[in-house]
CSV table of C-alpha atoms and ligand atoms in Angstrom, one decimal:
chain,number,residue,atom,x,y,z
E,1182,MET,CA,150.8,-285.3,-193.1
E,1183,SER,CA,150.0,-289.0,-193.0
E,1184,GLU,CA,149.1,-290.6,-189.7
E,1185,VAL,CA,152.2,-291.5,-187.8
E,1186,SER,CA,153.1,-294.4,-185.5
E,1187,SER,CA,153.3,-294.5,-181.7
E,1188,ASP,CA,154.8,-296.8,-179.1
E,1189,LEU,CA,152.9,-299.0,-176.7
E,1190,HIS,CA,151.9,-296.0,-174.7
E,1191,GLY,CA,150.7,-294.1,-177.7
E,1192,ARG,CA,153.7,-291.8,-178.1
E,1193,TYR,CA,155.6,-291.0,-181.2
E,1194,ARG,CA,159.4,-291.3,-180.9
E,1195,GLY,CA,161.6,-290.1,-183.8
E,1196,ARG,CA,165.3,-289.7,-184.1
E,1197,LEU,CA,168.0,-287.7,-185.8
E,1198,ALA,CA,171.0,-290.0,-186.4
E,1199,PRO,CA,173.9,-288.0,-187.9
E,1200,SER,CA,177.4,-289.4,-188.4
E,1201,PRO,CA,180.1,-286.8,-187.5
E,1202,THR,CA,182.3,-287.5,-190.5
E,1203,GLY,CA,181.9,-284.0,-192.0
E,1204,LEU,CA,179.9,-280.8,-191.8
E,1205,LEU,CA,176.1,-281.2,-192.1
E,1206,HIS,CA,174.9,-279.9,-195.5
E,1207,LEU,CA,171.6,-278.8,-197.0
E,1208,GLY,CA,170.5,-282.5,-197.5
E,1209,HIS,CA,170.8,-283.1,-193.8
E,1210,ALA,CA,169.0,-279.9,-193.0
E,1211,ARG,CA,166.1,-281.2,-195.1
E,1212,THR,CA,165.9,-284.7,-193.7
E,1213,PHE,CA,166.4,-283.5,-190.1
E,1214,TRP,CA,163.9,-280.7,-190.4
E,1215,ILE,CA,161.3,-283.1,-191.8
E,1216,ALA,CA,162.1,-285.6,-188.9
E,1217,ALA,CA,161.7,-282.8,-186.4
E,1218,GLN,CA,158.4,-281.6,-187.9
E,1219,ARG,CA,156.9,-285.1,-187.9
E,1220,ALA,CA,157.8,-285.5,-184.2
E,1221,LEU,CA,156.4,-282.1,-183.4
E,1222,GLN,CA,153.1,-282.6,-185.3
E,1223,SER,CA,152.6,-285.9,-183.5
E,1224,HIS,CA,153.4,-284.3,-180.1
E,1225,GLY,CA,156.2,-286.9,-179.9
E,1226,THR,CA,159.7,-287.1,-178.6
E,1227,LEU,CA,162.7,-286.4,-180.8
E,1228,ILE,CA,166.0,-287.9,-179.9
E,1229,LEU,CA,169.5,-287.2,-181.2
E,1230,ARG,CA,171.9,-290.1,-181.6
E,1231,ASN,CA,175.5,-289.5,-182.5
E,1232,GLU,CA,176.5,-292.3,-184.9
E,1233,ASP,CA,180.2,-292.2,-184.3
E,1234,LEU,CA,181.2,-295.8,-184.7
E,1235,ASP,CA,183.8,-295.2,-187.4
E,1236,SER,CA,186.6,-293.8,-185.3
E,1237,GLU,CA,188.8,-293.2,-188.3
E,1238,ARG,CA,186.3,-290.9,-190.0
E,1239,CYS,CA,184.5,-289.3,-187.1
E,1240,ARG,CA,186.0,-286.2,-185.5
E,1241,PRO,CA,185.1,-284.3,-182.3
E,1242,GLU,CA,184.9,-281.0,-184.2
E,1243,PHE,CA,182.2,-282.4,-186.4
E,1244,VAL,CA,180.3,-283.5,-183.3
E,1245,ARG,CA,180.4,-280.0,-181.9
E,1246,ALA,CA,179.4,-278.5,-185.3
E,1247,MET,CA,176.5,-280.9,-185.7
E,1248,TYR,CA,174.9,-279.8,-182.3
E,1249,LYS,CA,175.4,-276.2,-183.1
E,1250,ASP,CA,174.2,-276.2,-186.6
E,1251,LEU,CA,171.1,-278.2,-185.8
E,1252,ARG,CA,170.2,-275.9,-182.9
E,1253,TRP,CA,170.9,-272.9,-185.1
E,1254,LEU,CA,168.3,-274.2,-187.6
E,1255,GLY,CA,165.8,-274.4,-184.8
E,1256,ILE,CA,165.7,-278.1,-184.3
E,1257,GLN,CA,165.3,-279.3,-180.7
E,1258,TRP,CA,165.6,-282.7,-179.2
E,1259,ALA,CA,164.6,-284.0,-175.8
E,1260,GLU,CA,167.1,-286.9,-175.5
E,1261,GLY,CA,170.6,-287.0,-176.7
E,1262,PRO,CA,174.3,-287.1,-175.8
E,1263,ASP,CA,174.2,-283.6,-174.6
E,1264,CYS,CA,171.1,-283.8,-172.5
E,1265,GLY,CA,170.8,-287.5,-171.5
E,1266,GLY,CA,167.6,-289.5,-171.3
E,1267,PRO,CA,166.2,-292.9,-170.4
E,1268,TYR,CA,168.1,-294.7,-173.2
E,1269,ALA,CA,171.6,-293.2,-172.6
E,1270,PRO,CA,174.3,-293.4,-173.8
E,1271,TYR,CA,173.2,-291.7,-177.1
E,1272,MET,CA,176.5,-292.2,-178.9
E,1273,GLN,CA,177.1,-295.4,-180.7
E,1274,SER,CA,180.8,-295.6,-179.7
E,1275,LYS,CA,179.5,-296.3,-176.1
E,1276,ARG,CA,176.9,-298.9,-177.0
E,1277,ARG,CA,179.1,-301.8,-178.0
E,1278,ASP,CA,177.4,-304.2,-175.4
E,1279,PHE,CA,174.1,-303.8,-177.1
E,1280,TYR,CA,175.5,-304.7,-180.5
E,1281,PHE,CA,177.6,-307.5,-179.1
E,1282,GLN,CA,174.4,-309.2,-177.7
E,1283,ALA,CA,172.8,-308.9,-181.0
E,1284,TRP,CA,175.8,-310.4,-182.8
E,1285,ARG,CA,175.7,-313.3,-180.3
E,1286,LYS,CA,172.1,-313.9,-181.0
E,1287,LEU,CA,172.5,-313.8,-184.8
E,1288,LEU,CA,175.5,-316.3,-184.4
E,1289,ASP,CA,173.5,-318.7,-182.2
E,1290,HIS,CA,170.7,-318.6,-184.8
E,1291,ARG,CA,173.2,-319.1,-187.7
E,1292,SER,CA,172.0,-316.0,-189.4
E,1293,ILE,CA,175.5,-314.7,-189.9
E,1294,TYR,CA,178.8,-316.2,-191.0
E,1295,PRO,CA,182.5,-315.1,-190.9
E,1296,CYS,CA,183.9,-313.8,-194.2
E,1297,THR,CA,187.5,-313.4,-195.2
E,1298,CYS,CA,186.8,-311.5,-198.4
E,1299,SER,CA,188.4,-308.0,-198.7
E,1300,ARG,CA,186.4,-305.0,-199.8
E,1301,ARG,CA,188.4,-305.3,-203.1
E,1302,ASP,CA,187.4,-308.9,-203.6
E,1303,VAL,CA,183.8,-308.0,-203.2
E,1304,ALA,CA,184.0,-304.9,-205.5
E,1305,GLN,CA,185.8,-307.0,-208.2
E,1306,ALA,CA,183.3,-309.8,-208.0
E,1307,ALA,CA,180.2,-307.5,-208.1
E,1308,THR,CA,178.3,-308.3,-211.3
E,1309,ALA,CA,177.0,-304.9,-212.1
E,1310,PRO,CA,177.7,-301.4,-211.0
E,1311,ASN,CA,175.2,-299.9,-208.6
E,1312,ASN,CA,173.5,-296.8,-209.9
E,1313,ASP,CA,170.8,-296.4,-207.4
E,1314,GLY,CA,172.7,-294.6,-204.7
E,1315,ASP,CA,173.1,-297.8,-202.7
E,1316,ASP,CA,176.7,-298.0,-201.5
E,1317,GLU,CA,177.3,-301.6,-200.9
E,1318,PRO,CA,178.2,-303.9,-203.8
E,1319,ARG,CA,176.3,-307.2,-203.9
E,1320,TYR,CA,178.3,-309.9,-202.1
E,1321,PRO,CA,178.8,-312.9,-204.4
E,1322,GLY,CA,178.5,-315.4,-201.5
E,1323,THR,CA,182.2,-316.6,-201.6
E,1324,CYS,CA,182.4,-317.5,-197.9
E,1325,ARG,CA,178.8,-318.6,-197.4
E,1326,GLN,CA,179.5,-322.3,-197.5
E,1327,ARG,CA,182.7,-322.2,-195.4
E,1328,CYS,CA,182.9,-324.6,-192.6
E,1329,ASP,CA,182.4,-322.7,-189.3
E,1330,ARG,CA,185.7,-322.1,-187.7
E,1331,GLY,CA,184.0,-321.5,-184.3
E,1332,PRO,CA,183.5,-321.4,-181.5
E,1333,PHE,CA,183.7,-317.6,-181.6
E,1334,ASP,CA,183.7,-315.6,-178.4
E,1335,SER,CA,184.2,-312.3,-180.1
E,1336,PRO,CA,183.4,-310.9,-183.5
E,1337,ALA,CA,186.8,-309.2,-183.7
E,1338,GLY,CA,189.4,-310.1,-186.4
E,1339,ILE,CA,187.1,-311.2,-189.2
E,1340,ASN,CA,184.1,-309.7,-191.2
E,1341,TRP,CA,180.7,-311.0,-190.4
E,1342,ARG,CA,177.8,-311.1,-192.9
E,1343,PHE,CA,174.1,-311.7,-192.6
E,1344,ARG,CA,172.9,-314.5,-194.8
E,1345,VAL,CA,169.9,-313.1,-196.7
E,1346,PRO,CA,167.1,-315.4,-197.8
E,1347,ASP,CA,167.8,-315.6,-201.6
E,1348,GLY,CA,164.8,-314.9,-203.7
E,1349,GLU,CA,162.5,-313.7,-200.9
E,1350,SER,CA,160.6,-310.4,-201.4
E,1351,VAL,CA,161.2,-308.0,-198.5
E,1352,CYS,CA,158.3,-305.5,-198.2
E,1353,PHE,CA,157.7,-302.5,-196.0
E,1354,VAL,CA,155.4,-299.6,-196.2
E,1355,ASP,CA,157.0,-296.2,-196.6
E,1356,ARG,CA,154.8,-293.4,-195.4
E,1357,ARG,CA,155.6,-291.2,-198.4
E,1358,LEU,CA,156.2,-293.7,-201.2
E,1359,GLY,CA,153.8,-296.5,-200.3
E,1360,THR,CA,154.8,-300.2,-200.4
E,1361,LYS,CA,158.4,-300.9,-201.3
E,1362,THR,CA,159.6,-304.4,-202.3
E,1363,TYR,CA,163.1,-305.6,-202.7
E,1364,VAL,CA,164.3,-309.1,-203.5
E,1365,ALA,CA,167.0,-310.5,-201.2
E,1366,GLY,CA,169.9,-311.9,-203.2
E,1367,GLU,CA,169.0,-309.8,-206.2
E,1368,ASP,CA,168.6,-306.2,-205.0
E,1369,PHE,CA,171.2,-306.7,-202.3
E,1370,GLY,CA,173.3,-309.6,-201.1
E,1371,ASP,CA,174.7,-310.8,-197.7
E,1372,PHE,CA,175.6,-307.6,-195.9
E,1373,LEU,CA,178.1,-306.8,-193.2
E,1374,VAL,CA,177.0,-306.7,-189.6
E,1375,TRP,CA,180.5,-306.5,-188.0
E,1376,ARG,CA,183.8,-305.4,-189.5
E,1377,ARG,CA,187.1,-307.2,-189.0
E,1378,ASP,CA,188.5,-304.1,-187.3
E,1379,ASP,CA,186.0,-304.8,-184.6
E,1380,VAL,CA,183.5,-302.1,-185.5
E,1381,PRO,CA,179.8,-303.1,-185.6
E,1382,ALA,CA,178.4,-302.2,-189.1
E,1383,TYR,CA,175.8,-299.5,-189.6
E,1384,GLN,CA,173.0,-302.0,-190.4
E,1385,LEU,CA,173.3,-303.8,-187.1
E,1386,ALA,CA,173.9,-300.8,-184.9
E,1387,VAL,CA,171.1,-298.8,-186.3
E,1388,VAL,CA,168.5,-301.6,-185.9
E,1389,VAL,CA,169.6,-302.4,-182.4
E,1390,ASP,CA,169.5,-298.7,-181.3
E,1391,ASP,CA,166.2,-297.9,-183.0
E,1392,ALA,CA,164.6,-300.9,-181.3
E,1393,VAL,CA,166.2,-300.3,-177.8
E,1394,MET,CA,165.4,-296.6,-178.0
E,1395,ARG,CA,161.8,-297.5,-178.9
E,1396,ILE,CA,161.8,-295.4,-182.1
E,1397,THR,CA,158.4,-295.6,-183.7
E,1398,GLU,CA,159.2,-293.9,-186.9
E,1399,VAL,CA,162.5,-293.8,-188.8
E,1400,VAL,CA,162.9,-290.7,-191.0
E,1401,ARG,CA,165.8,-290.9,-193.4
E,1402,GLY,CA,166.9,-290.1,-197.0
E,1403,GLU,CA,165.6,-292.3,-199.8
E,1404,ASP,CA,169.2,-293.3,-200.6
E,1405,LEU,CA,168.7,-295.7,-197.7
E,1406,LEU,CA,165.6,-297.5,-199.0
E,1407,LYS,CA,167.6,-300.7,-199.7
E,1408,SER,CA,169.2,-300.5,-196.4
E,1409,THR,CA,165.8,-300.4,-194.8
E,1410,ALA,CA,165.0,-303.6,-196.6
E,1411,ARG,CA,168.2,-305.2,-195.2
E,1412,GLN,CA,167.2,-303.9,-191.7
E,1413,VAL,CA,163.8,-305.4,-192.0
E,1414,LEU,CA,165.5,-308.8,-192.2
E,1415,LEU,CA,167.6,-308.0,-189.2
E,1416,TYR,CA,164.6,-306.9,-187.1
E,1417,ARG,CA,163.0,-310.2,-188.0
E,1418,ALA,CA,166.1,-312.3,-187.2
E,1419,LEU,CA,166.5,-310.5,-183.8
E,1420,GLY,CA,162.8,-310.7,-183.0
E,1421,LEU,CA,162.6,-307.0,-182.6
E,1422,PRO,CA,159.5,-304.8,-183.5
E,1423,ILE,CA,159.8,-303.0,-186.8
E,1424,PRO,CA,159.2,-299.3,-186.7
E,1425,GLN,CA,157.4,-297.2,-189.4
E,1426,PHE,CA,159.5,-295.6,-192.2
E,1427,TYR,CA,159.4,-292.3,-194.0
E,1428,HIS,CA,162.1,-291.8,-196.6
E,1429,CYS,CA,162.6,-288.2,-197.7
E,1430,GLU,CA,163.3,-287.1,-201.2
E,1431,LEU,CA,167.0,-286.3,-201.7
E,1432,LEU,CA,168.4,-282.9,-202.6
E,1433,ARG,CA,170.6,-282.9,-205.6
E,1434,ASP,CA,173.2,-280.3,-206.8
E,1435,ASP,CA,172.9,-278.5,-210.1
E,1436,ALA,CA,174.5,-281.5,-211.9
E,1437,GLY,CA,171.9,-283.9,-210.4
E,1438,THR,CA,174.3,-285.5,-208.0
E,1439,ARG,CA,173.0,-286.1,-204.5
E,1440,LEU,CA,174.7,-283.9,-201.9
E,1441,ALA,CA,177.4,-285.4,-199.8
E,1442,LYS,CA,179.6,-284.1,-197.0
E,1443,ARG,CA,182.2,-283.1,-199.6
E,1444,HIS,CA,179.9,-280.4,-200.9
E,1445,ASP,CA,181.4,-278.0,-198.3
E,1446,ALA,CA,180.0,-274.9,-200.1
E,1447,LEU,CA,176.5,-276.3,-199.3
E,1448,SER,CA,177.3,-277.0,-195.6
E,1449,ILE,CA,175.0,-275.4,-193.1
E,1450,ARG,CA,178.0,-273.9,-191.5
E,1451,HIS,CA,179.2,-272.2,-194.7
E,1452,LEU,CA,175.8,-270.8,-195.6
E,1453,ARG,CA,175.5,-269.5,-192.1
E,1454,GLU,CA,178.9,-267.8,-192.3
E,1455,LYS,CA,177.8,-266.3,-195.6
E,1456,GLY,CA,175.1,-264.5,-193.6
E,1457,LEU,CA,172.0,-266.6,-194.5
E,1458,SER,CA,169.3,-266.9,-191.9
E,1459,PRO,CA,168.0,-270.3,-190.7
E,1460,GLU,CA,164.8,-269.7,-192.7
E,1461,GLU,CA,166.9,-269.0,-195.9
E,1462,VAL,CA,168.9,-272.2,-195.4
E,1463,LEU,CA,165.7,-274.2,-194.9
E,1464,GLN,CA,164.2,-272.6,-198.1
E,1465,GLN,CA,167.3,-273.7,-200.0
E,1466,ALA,CA,166.7,-277.2,-198.5
E,1467,HIS,CA,163.2,-277.1,-200.1
E,1468,VAL,CA,161.3,-277.7,-196.9
E,1469,SER,CA,158.0,-276.1,-196.0
E,1470,LEU,CA,158.3,-273.9,-192.9
B,2409,LIG,N1,174.2,-292.2,-189.5
B,2409,LIG,C1,173.5,-292.6,-190.7
B,2409,LIG,C2,173.8,-291.6,-191.7
B,2409,LIG,O1,174.2,-290.5,-191.4
B,2409,LIG,C3,172.1,-292.7,-190.3
B,2409,LIG,C4,171.2,-293.1,-191.4
B,2409,LIG,C5,169.8,-293.6,-190.8
B,2409,LIG,O2,169.7,-294.7,-190.5
B,2409,LIG,O3,168.9,-292.7,-190.7
B,2409,LIG,O4,173.7,-291.8,-192.9
C-alpha cells in the first residue's frame, strides 16, 4: 500500500460516506472495504457519515440496512451517527449550519451566483453526452452574467452555482492513479452548491464535512474523479486544507455497466440472504482479504 496521509497530529482519518437511497451493493462493499483497510493499515480512525441530505430519496430503512450490512461485512468505525464522536452530528441532514456558513463565504467572495435554469434547460443545452460516468451535464453559463439580485440572506428558493475558472487545469494526485488533471469549463462547468429546494448540493456538503471532520484521505469510486476536481476548487475557494485522494476501480456487471443501487440482486443484503458468507461477498467484490 502506498504511504497514506495523516493529520497535524500524525493520525490518519478516513471515512465511509454512504447515501441511504437504496441497499448497498457489491460496489459499495468494495469501496468501503478498501477504505476500512487503508485506515486499519495506517492505525488510523475510520468514521461513518450518513449522507442523507436528499430527503426525497433517503429512507430510514436504508439507514438501518447500511449499518447492519457494513457490520456484517466486518467493517468497524470509531465515530458515526450510531456511536457519536468529536465531530458529531455525523448525519448531513443535521449539519446545515456548517454548509450555510460555507455558502455565505462563497457568496461574499463572489465565487457563486444564483441560477434560474431548470435541470431540463441544462440537459438540453449540454453540448455532448457524458460517457465517463460523471452525472452532471456541463452548465452552459446562461445565468453567469446576470445582475446580482441580492442581498441574499438565505440560499433557499433558487439554485446556486460555483463559477469555475474557465481554462484552468485542476490537478490532484490520486494515490492509485497518479496525477489527474481536468480543465475547468471543459471537463466540467459551473456546478451546483445549493439547490432551489433548499438542499445543499453534494459537492459543497462533502467538502465542508471532510474538512471539518479532519479527514486526511478520501477513498471513493473512480466515477467521482471529476467531482474531486470540482471539490479541489471548493477547498481552495473556502481556504480549507485539501485531503489526499484514493479512487477505487469500479465493479461492473456482466454487461460492463457500473453497479448502481438498482442492481438489487447484487445488494449485500440479497447475497447474505442467499446464504453467502461475508468472505464470499468480499471475494465477489474483488477485494483482497
Ligand atoms: N454519498 C456519496 C455517495 O454515496 C459519497 C461520495 C464520496 O464523496 O465518497 O456517492
